[in-house]
DNA sequence: AAGCGTTTAAGTCAACATGACCTTTAGGGG
DNA sequence: CCCCTAAAGGTCATGTTGACTTAAACGCTT
C-alpha cells in the first residue's frame, strides 16, 4: 500500500470501527443499549456496542454484525441509519481509530444477551446518563448526545417515531414515543388531528386494541411517507 | 497494532480520506467544485476534491487542508459540516478506503486555482451533472446526490441559506438562494414576511444596496438563530 | 343494569399562519 | 417628467394551531 503515499509520510493506516447507539422506549423511558467493556482500554466501563469493520463488509453490515455479536440483537428489523464519523486523533488510546456511529431504533426490544467478549449488555435510561456522562468510554458520551439530538429533530419531520412501535400501534402509543423523547406532554386530541392529517404518516388497520381500561383504540400501521409535510413541530405546546 | 486483533483475521487497516462537496451559487446556478484527477485511478475524470487524512489531524482539519491544497480555497470562512462516511469495500480499486464526506457552503467564491497534483479545479453546474452522473470518479455521484438532498432539506429548517450569502445581503439575494437550490420560484412578498417573522434568522444592518434597477434594498446579516421555528417549508407555493 | 372511572374519539373556537394578489415607494434611464 | 423595475408593505380568504369541551365505548363496581 505504500506506493500510494506520495506527498507525505504523515499518512498512516487507521482502524475503522462501527459503534451503535440503540434506542428503545421501555417503561415510559428512553433507553439506550450499553455494554460493560470486557477488554482494555476502559475495561469495565460502560460503552456503546461496536467493534472493528471487517475486510469485506460494508460499514452497515459491520454495524449489524457487531450488534448481533455484542448484544444478540438481530438488527435487520430495526431502523438503522448512519450518524457520522468520529475521528479525533486521540479518541482511542491505542492509536488512530475512526469510528462510524450508527443510530438504531426499535420497539420494546428483548433483554439483550451477553456478548462474546464477556461484555454484559443492558438497557440504561438515557435521562439518567445525561447527568454523569463521564461514565462512558471513549467519546461515546458525545456520540450518544448527538444521537439523541438527531432523534429529537427527526421526530419532527420524519415518520421515524413509528420505528419505536410494533407493526401495529395505537395513536396513544405513538404519542407516548414523542412525549418520552421530547420530554413534554402533548395534547392527545391535537396530536391525533395532526397525525391523521399528515398524508402517509399512518394508515388504519381496521383492528382495535383494548387498553387496560377505557374505550378501545384503533390500530394503525406506518404509512408510506417518510418525510412529514407538514412536520410535527414541538413548539410551545403547554399542557 | 496486531495484538488487538483477537477474534478474526478478517480485520485489516483502512485508509481514511476526506472528500468535500463544495456548493456555491454563481450566475443563478448551484455550482459544485470539481477537480480533474491528476493520478490513477480515474485519471483525468472529474471528482470531488479530497485526500488522505494525516496522522495527527482531526477529520475536519484534514478536510480543510485538502480544500486548500486541491483548490486553493481557505475554508475557515465557509460553512463546513460532516455528511457521513462512505465505505463500500470496493469503492476504491486500490483497497479499503473509507471516506468521510464533508459538505461546504460559501458565497460566490473565487475561481479556484489548480492543485498540487496537477489537478485542474473548476466550478460545475450541479443541474447539468445530474444527467450524466457516471462521469464522476469513485462513488462521488452518490455523495454529491446525498449532499444536494441534505442542503435542500436543511434550507427548510435551518438558517444555512445565509452561508451562501456574503456578510451582508438583501432579502432578494437570500430568496434567490432558495429558488436556485429548490428549483422553484418563491413569492417575494411572502418570503420576506416569513423570513422577517422567524426570530433570529436575519437582522437588519441599517445599510442599503442599489440594485441594477429598482428601489434600494435593505441589507441584512445573519441572525443568532440556527434552527428556524417556524421552518420555511417548500410546500405548494405555485407562482 | 345503572353508575363510575378511564381512555379514545370527535367537535368547537379564537388566534395565528399561509398563499395569492394588489398597492405604494424609491431608485435609474430615456 | 414619465416609464420601467424591484423593494416594501398591505389585503383577504383559507388553513392550521393550541386550548378546551363533549361524546362514545369499554371494564368494574354496586
mmCIF file of C-alpha atoms in Angstrom, chain A residues 3-212:
data_model
loop_
_atom_site.group_PDB
_atom_site.id
_atom_site.type_symbol
_atom_site.label_atom_id
_atom_site.label_comp_id
_atom_site.label_asym_id
_atom_site.label_seq_id
_atom_site.Cartn_x
_atom_site.Cartn_y
_atom_site.Cartn_z
ATOM 1 C CA UNK A 3 3.331 3.299 -3.093
ATOM 2 C CA UNK A 4 0.218 5.459 -2.749
ATOM 3 C CA UNK A 5 1.881 7.758 -0.312
ATOM 4 C CA UNK A 6 3.305 10.438 -2.445
ATOM 5 C CA UNK A 7 3.411 13.698 -0.622
ATOM 6 C CA UNK A 8 3.694 12.938 2.985
ATOM 7 C CA UNK A 9 4.875 10.391 5.421
ATOM 8 C CA UNK A 10 2.286 11.723 7.819
ATOM 9 C CA UNK A 11 -0.385 9.471 6.396
ATOM 10 C CA UNK A 12 -0.871 6.165 8.113
ATOM 11 C CA UNK A 13 -3.460 3.481 8.101
ATOM 12 C CA UNK A 14 -6.341 3.681 10.540
ATOM 13 C CA UNK A 15 -8.580 1.206 12.201
ATOM 14 C CA UNK A 16 -12.211 1.674 11.384
ATOM 15 C CA UNK A 17 -14.896 0.652 13.821
ATOM 16 C CA UNK A 18 -18.658 0.900 13.994
ATOM 17 C CA UNK A 19 -20.392 1.990 17.180
ATOM 18 C CA UNK A 20 -24.124 1.803 17.670
ATOM 19 C CA UNK A 21 -26.500 3.934 19.634
ATOM 20 C CA UNK A 22 -29.579 1.782 20.018
ATOM 21 C CA UNK A 23 -32.644 3.457 21.427
ATOM 22 C CA UNK A 24 -35.885 1.938 22.530
ATOM 23 C CA UNK A 25 -38.787 3.035 24.688
ATOM 24 C CA UNK A 26 -39.277 0.840 27.751
ATOM 25 C CA UNK A 27 -41.253 1.501 30.871
ATOM 26 C CA UNK A 28 -42.047 5.004 29.748
ATOM 27 C CA UNK A 29 -38.388 5.898 29.390
ATOM 28 C CA UNK A 30 -35.966 6.277 26.534
ATOM 29 C CA UNK A 31 -33.363 3.579 26.934
ATOM 30 C CA UNK A 32 -30.017 3.051 25.249
ATOM 31 C CA UNK A 33 -28.162 -0.222 24.928
ATOM 32 C CA UNK A 34 -24.809 -0.264 26.705
ATOM 33 C CA UNK A 35 -22.177 -2.921 27.174
ATOM 34 C CA UNK A 36 -19.729 -3.233 30.011
ATOM 35 C CA UNK A 37 -16.345 -3.416 28.371
ATOM 36 C CA UNK A 38 -14.603 -6.751 28.782
ATOM 37 C CA UNK A 39 -11.223 -5.649 27.432
ATOM 38 C CA UNK A 40 -8.815 -2.751 27.792
ATOM 39 C CA UNK A 41 -8.967 0.144 27.360
ATOM 40 C CA UNK A 42 -11.804 1.301 29.590
ATOM 41 C CA UNK A 43 -12.162 -2.229 30.995
ATOM 42 C CA UNK A 44 -15.347 -2.493 32.995
ATOM 43 C CA UNK A 45 -16.676 0.865 31.883
ATOM 44 C CA UNK A 46 -19.978 1.200 30.078
ATOM 45 C CA UNK A 47 -19.755 1.824 26.344
ATOM 46 C CA UNK A 48 -21.816 1.768 23.201
ATOM 47 C CA UNK A 49 -21.657 -1.603 21.457
ATOM 48 C CA UNK A 50 -19.328 -1.690 18.499
ATOM 49 C CA UNK A 51 -16.204 -3.141 17.000
ATOM 50 C CA UNK A 52 -13.926 -3.370 14.022
ATOM 51 C CA UNK A 53 -15.198 -3.314 10.484
ATOM 52 C CA UNK A 54 -14.001 -6.363 8.657
ATOM 53 C CA UNK A 55 -12.296 -6.671 5.344
ATOM 54 C CA UNK A 56 -15.149 -7.407 3.025
ATOM 55 C CA UNK A 57 -18.194 -5.958 4.704
ATOM 56 C CA UNK A 58 -19.856 -2.635 4.270
ATOM 57 C CA UNK A 59 -19.978 -0.215 7.173
ATOM 58 C CA UNK A 60 -23.625 -1.025 7.661
ATOM 59 C CA UNK A 61 -23.009 -4.768 7.613
ATOM 60 C CA UNK A 62 -20.311 -4.309 10.192
ATOM 61 C CA UNK A 63 -22.649 -2.383 12.432
ATOM 62 C CA UNK A 64 -25.293 -5.105 12.157
ATOM 63 C CA UNK A 65 -22.754 -7.827 12.870
ATOM 64 C CA UNK A 66 -21.454 -6.071 15.970
ATOM 65 C CA UNK A 67 -24.992 -5.598 17.165
ATOM 66 C CA UNK A 68 -25.559 -9.301 16.898
ATOM 67 C CA UNK A 69 -22.230 -10.324 18.401
ATOM 68 C CA UNK A 70 -22.283 -7.933 21.313
ATOM 69 C CA UNK A 71 -25.920 -7.931 22.290
ATOM 70 C CA UNK A 72 -27.556 -10.809 20.482
ATOM 71 C CA UNK A 73 -29.958 -8.482 18.706
ATOM 72 C CA UNK A 74 -30.991 -9.099 15.125
ATOM 73 C CA UNK A 75 -30.852 -5.600 13.695
ATOM 74 C CA UNK A 76 -32.418 -6.380 10.352
ATOM 75 C CA UNK A 77 -35.828 -5.394 11.651
ATOM 76 C CA UNK A 78 -34.548 -2.205 13.253
ATOM 77 C CA UNK A 79 -34.356 1.213 11.768
ATOM 78 C CA UNK A 80 -30.644 1.753 11.197
ATOM 79 C CA UNK A 81 -29.087 4.927 9.901
ATOM 80 C CA UNK A 82 -25.640 6.383 9.931
ATOM 81 C CA UNK A 83 -24.972 9.207 12.341
ATOM 82 C CA UNK A 84 -21.494 10.234 11.286
ATOM 83 C CA UNK A 85 -17.800 9.603 11.717
ATOM 84 C CA UNK A 86 -15.798 10.379 14.832
ATOM 85 C CA UNK A 87 -12.078 10.528 14.323
ATOM 86 C CA UNK A 88 -10.267 12.729 16.812
ATOM 87 C CA UNK A 89 -6.621 11.613 16.679
ATOM 88 C CA UNK A 90 -6.534 10.627 20.341
ATOM 89 C CA UNK A 91 -10.064 9.415 20.895
ATOM 90 C CA UNK A 92 -8.689 5.884 21.349
ATOM 91 C CA UNK A 93 -5.507 5.439 23.391
ATOM 92 C CA UNK A 94 -4.448 2.505 21.237
ATOM 93 C CA UNK A 95 -3.915 4.546 18.102
ATOM 94 C CA UNK A 96 -5.771 6.090 15.247
ATOM 95 C CA UNK A 97 -9.273 4.683 15.284
ATOM 96 C CA UNK A 98 -12.050 6.256 13.289
ATOM 97 C CA UNK A 99 -15.492 5.104 14.274
ATOM 98 C CA UNK A 100 -18.607 5.256 12.194
ATOM 99 C CA UNK A 101 -21.518 5.876 14.523
ATOM 100 C CA UNK A 102 -24.858 4.307 13.723
ATOM 101 C CA UNK A 103 -28.230 5.087 15.168
ATOM 102 C CA UNK A 104 -30.629 2.181 15.633
ATOM 103 C CA UNK A 105 -34.216 2.396 16.796
ATOM 104 C CA UNK A 106 -36.601 -0.357 17.694
ATOM 105 C CA UNK A 107 -39.777 -1.206 19.565
ATOM 106 C CA UNK A 108 -39.539 -2.507 23.111
ATOM 107 C CA UNK A 109 -36.703 -4.935 22.466
ATOM 108 C CA UNK A 110 -35.880 -8.164 24.280
ATOM 109 C CA UNK A 111 -33.406 -8.039 27.109
ATOM 110 C CA UNK A 112 -30.014 -8.314 25.437
ATOM 111 C CA UNK A 113 -27.807 -11.328 25.950
ATOM 112 C CA UNK A 114 -24.157 -11.057 26.876
ATOM 113 C CA UNK A 115 -21.615 -10.681 24.121
ATOM 114 C CA UNK A 116 -18.643 -12.651 23.010
ATOM 115 C CA UNK A 117 -16.055 -10.589 24.847
ATOM 116 C CA UNK A 118 -17.703 -11.378 28.166
ATOM 117 C CA UNK A 119 -19.311 -7.977 27.994
ATOM 118 C CA UNK A 120 -22.545 -7.534 29.811
ATOM 119 C CA UNK A 121 -25.201 -5.845 27.705
ATOM 120 C CA UNK A 122 -28.098 -3.966 29.281
ATOM 121 C CA UNK A 123 -30.595 -1.164 28.766
ATOM 122 C CA UNK A 124 -29.841 2.113 30.500
ATOM 123 C CA UNK A 125 -32.195 5.079 30.832
ATOM 124 C CA UNK A 126 -30.858 7.948 28.738
ATOM 125 C CA UNK A 127 -32.163 10.625 31.098
ATOM 126 C CA UNK A 128 -30.114 9.197 33.906
ATOM 127 C CA UNK A 129 -26.940 9.024 31.804
ATOM 128 C CA UNK A 130 -27.044 12.698 30.920
ATOM 129 C CA UNK A 131 -26.015 13.652 34.438
ATOM 130 C CA UNK A 132 -22.813 11.645 34.678
ATOM 131 C CA UNK A 133 -21.827 11.456 31.045
ATOM 132 C CA UNK A 134 -18.214 10.883 32.047
ATOM 133 C CA UNK A 135 -19.040 7.307 32.800
ATOM 134 C CA UNK A 136 -18.994 6.262 29.145
ATOM 135 C CA UNK A 137 -15.844 5.003 27.449
ATOM 136 C CA UNK A 138 -14.050 6.825 24.614
ATOM 137 C CA UNK A 139 -16.069 9.726 23.192
ATOM 138 C CA UNK A 140 -19.278 7.743 23.498
ATOM 139 C CA UNK A 141 -20.945 10.407 25.597
ATOM 140 C CA UNK A 142 -20.578 12.786 22.670
ATOM 141 C CA UNK A 143 -21.910 10.210 20.225
ATOM 142 C CA UNK A 144 -24.865 9.495 22.490
ATOM 143 C CA UNK A 145 -25.591 13.190 22.806
ATOM 144 C CA UNK A 146 -25.506 13.660 19.043
ATOM 145 C CA UNK A 147 -27.721 10.620 18.567
ATOM 146 C CA UNK A 148 -30.302 11.933 20.979
ATOM 147 C CA UNK A 149 -30.367 15.307 19.290
ATOM 148 C CA UNK A 150 -30.730 13.603 15.934
ATOM 149 C CA UNK A 151 -33.698 11.562 17.083
ATOM 150 C CA UNK A 152 -35.399 14.543 18.663
ATOM 151 C CA UNK A 153 -35.114 16.517 15.458
ATOM 152 C CA UNK A 154 -36.088 13.653 13.176
ATOM 153 C CA UNK A 155 -39.270 13.071 15.143
ATOM 154 C CA UNK A 156 -40.407 16.437 13.881
ATOM 155 C CA UNK A 157 -40.108 15.996 10.165
ATOM 156 C CA UNK A 158 -39.935 12.267 9.535
ATOM 157 C CA UNK A 159 -42.078 9.290 10.446
ATOM 158 C CA UNK A 160 -39.203 7.832 12.442
ATOM 159 C CA UNK A 161 -41.344 7.599 15.567
ATOM 160 C CA UNK A 162 -43.046 4.552 14.079
ATOM 161 C CA UNK A 163 -39.716 2.735 14.371
ATOM 162 C CA UNK A 164 -40.244 2.676 18.141
ATOM 163 C CA UNK A 165 -43.627 0.986 17.757
ATOM 164 C CA UNK A 166 -44.529 -2.510 16.751
ATOM 165 C CA UNK A 167 -46.060 -3.446 13.425
ATOM 166 C CA UNK A 168 -49.362 -2.042 14.562
ATOM 167 C CA UNK A 169 -49.861 0.544 17.238
ATOM 168 C CA UNK A 170 -52.381 2.932 18.697
ATOM 169 C CA UNK A 171 -52.124 6.677 18.417
ATOM 170 C CA UNK A 172 -51.598 6.818 22.165
ATOM 171 C CA UNK A 173 -48.557 4.602 21.852
ATOM 172 C CA UNK A 174 -47.197 6.793 19.100
ATOM 173 C CA UNK A 175 -47.847 9.880 21.156
ATOM 174 C CA UNK A 176 -46.087 8.335 24.111
ATOM 175 C CA UNK A 177 -42.963 7.980 21.950
ATOM 176 C CA UNK A 178 -42.990 11.690 21.235
ATOM 177 C CA UNK A 179 -43.653 12.545 24.847
ATOM 178 C CA UNK A 180 -40.851 10.378 26.184
ATOM 179 C CA UNK A 181 -38.249 11.543 23.690
ATOM 180 C CA UNK A 182 -39.199 15.197 23.735
ATOM 181 C CA UNK A 183 -39.805 15.184 27.448
ATOM 182 C CA UNK A 184 -43.041 17.079 27.147
ATOM 183 C CA UNK A 185 -46.707 16.206 27.344
ATOM 184 C CA UNK A 186 -48.741 16.541 24.159
ATOM 185 C CA UNK A 187 -52.447 17.175 23.835
ATOM 186 C CA UNK A 188 -53.974 13.830 22.770
ATOM 187 C CA UNK A 189 -56.668 15.405 20.661
ATOM 188 C CA UNK A 190 -54.413 17.759 18.742
ATOM 189 C CA UNK A 191 -51.808 15.048 18.293
ATOM 190 C CA UNK A 192 -54.410 12.779 16.751
ATOM 191 C CA UNK A 193 -55.585 15.507 14.406
ATOM 192 C CA UNK A 194 -52.084 16.320 13.224
ATOM 193 C CA UNK A 195 -51.014 12.734 12.682
ATOM 194 C CA UNK A 196 -54.167 11.799 10.788
ATOM 195 C CA UNK A 197 -53.993 14.952 8.668
ATOM 196 C CA UNK A 198 -50.391 14.281 7.641
ATOM 197 C CA UNK A 199 -50.690 12.246 4.444
ATOM 198 C CA UNK A 200 -48.955 8.880 4.555
ATOM 199 C CA UNK A 201 -47.872 9.041 8.181
ATOM 200 C CA UNK A 202 -50.068 6.202 9.405
ATOM 201 C CA UNK A 203 -52.834 4.071 7.937
ATOM 202 C CA UNK A 204 -55.613 2.357 9.870
ATOM 203 C CA UNK A 205 -55.541 -1.415 10.048
ATOM 204 C CA UNK A 206 -59.216 -1.691 10.917
ATOM 205 C CA UNK A 207 -58.323 -3.600 14.068
ATOM 206 C CA UNK A 208 -58.771 -2.405 17.615
ATOM 207 C CA UNK A 209 -56.939 -2.907 20.851
ATOM 208 C CA UNK A 210 -58.373 -2.904 24.344
ATOM 209 C CA UNK A 211 -56.461 -0.746 26.782
ATOM 210 C CA UNK A 212 -56.332 -1.838 30.463
#
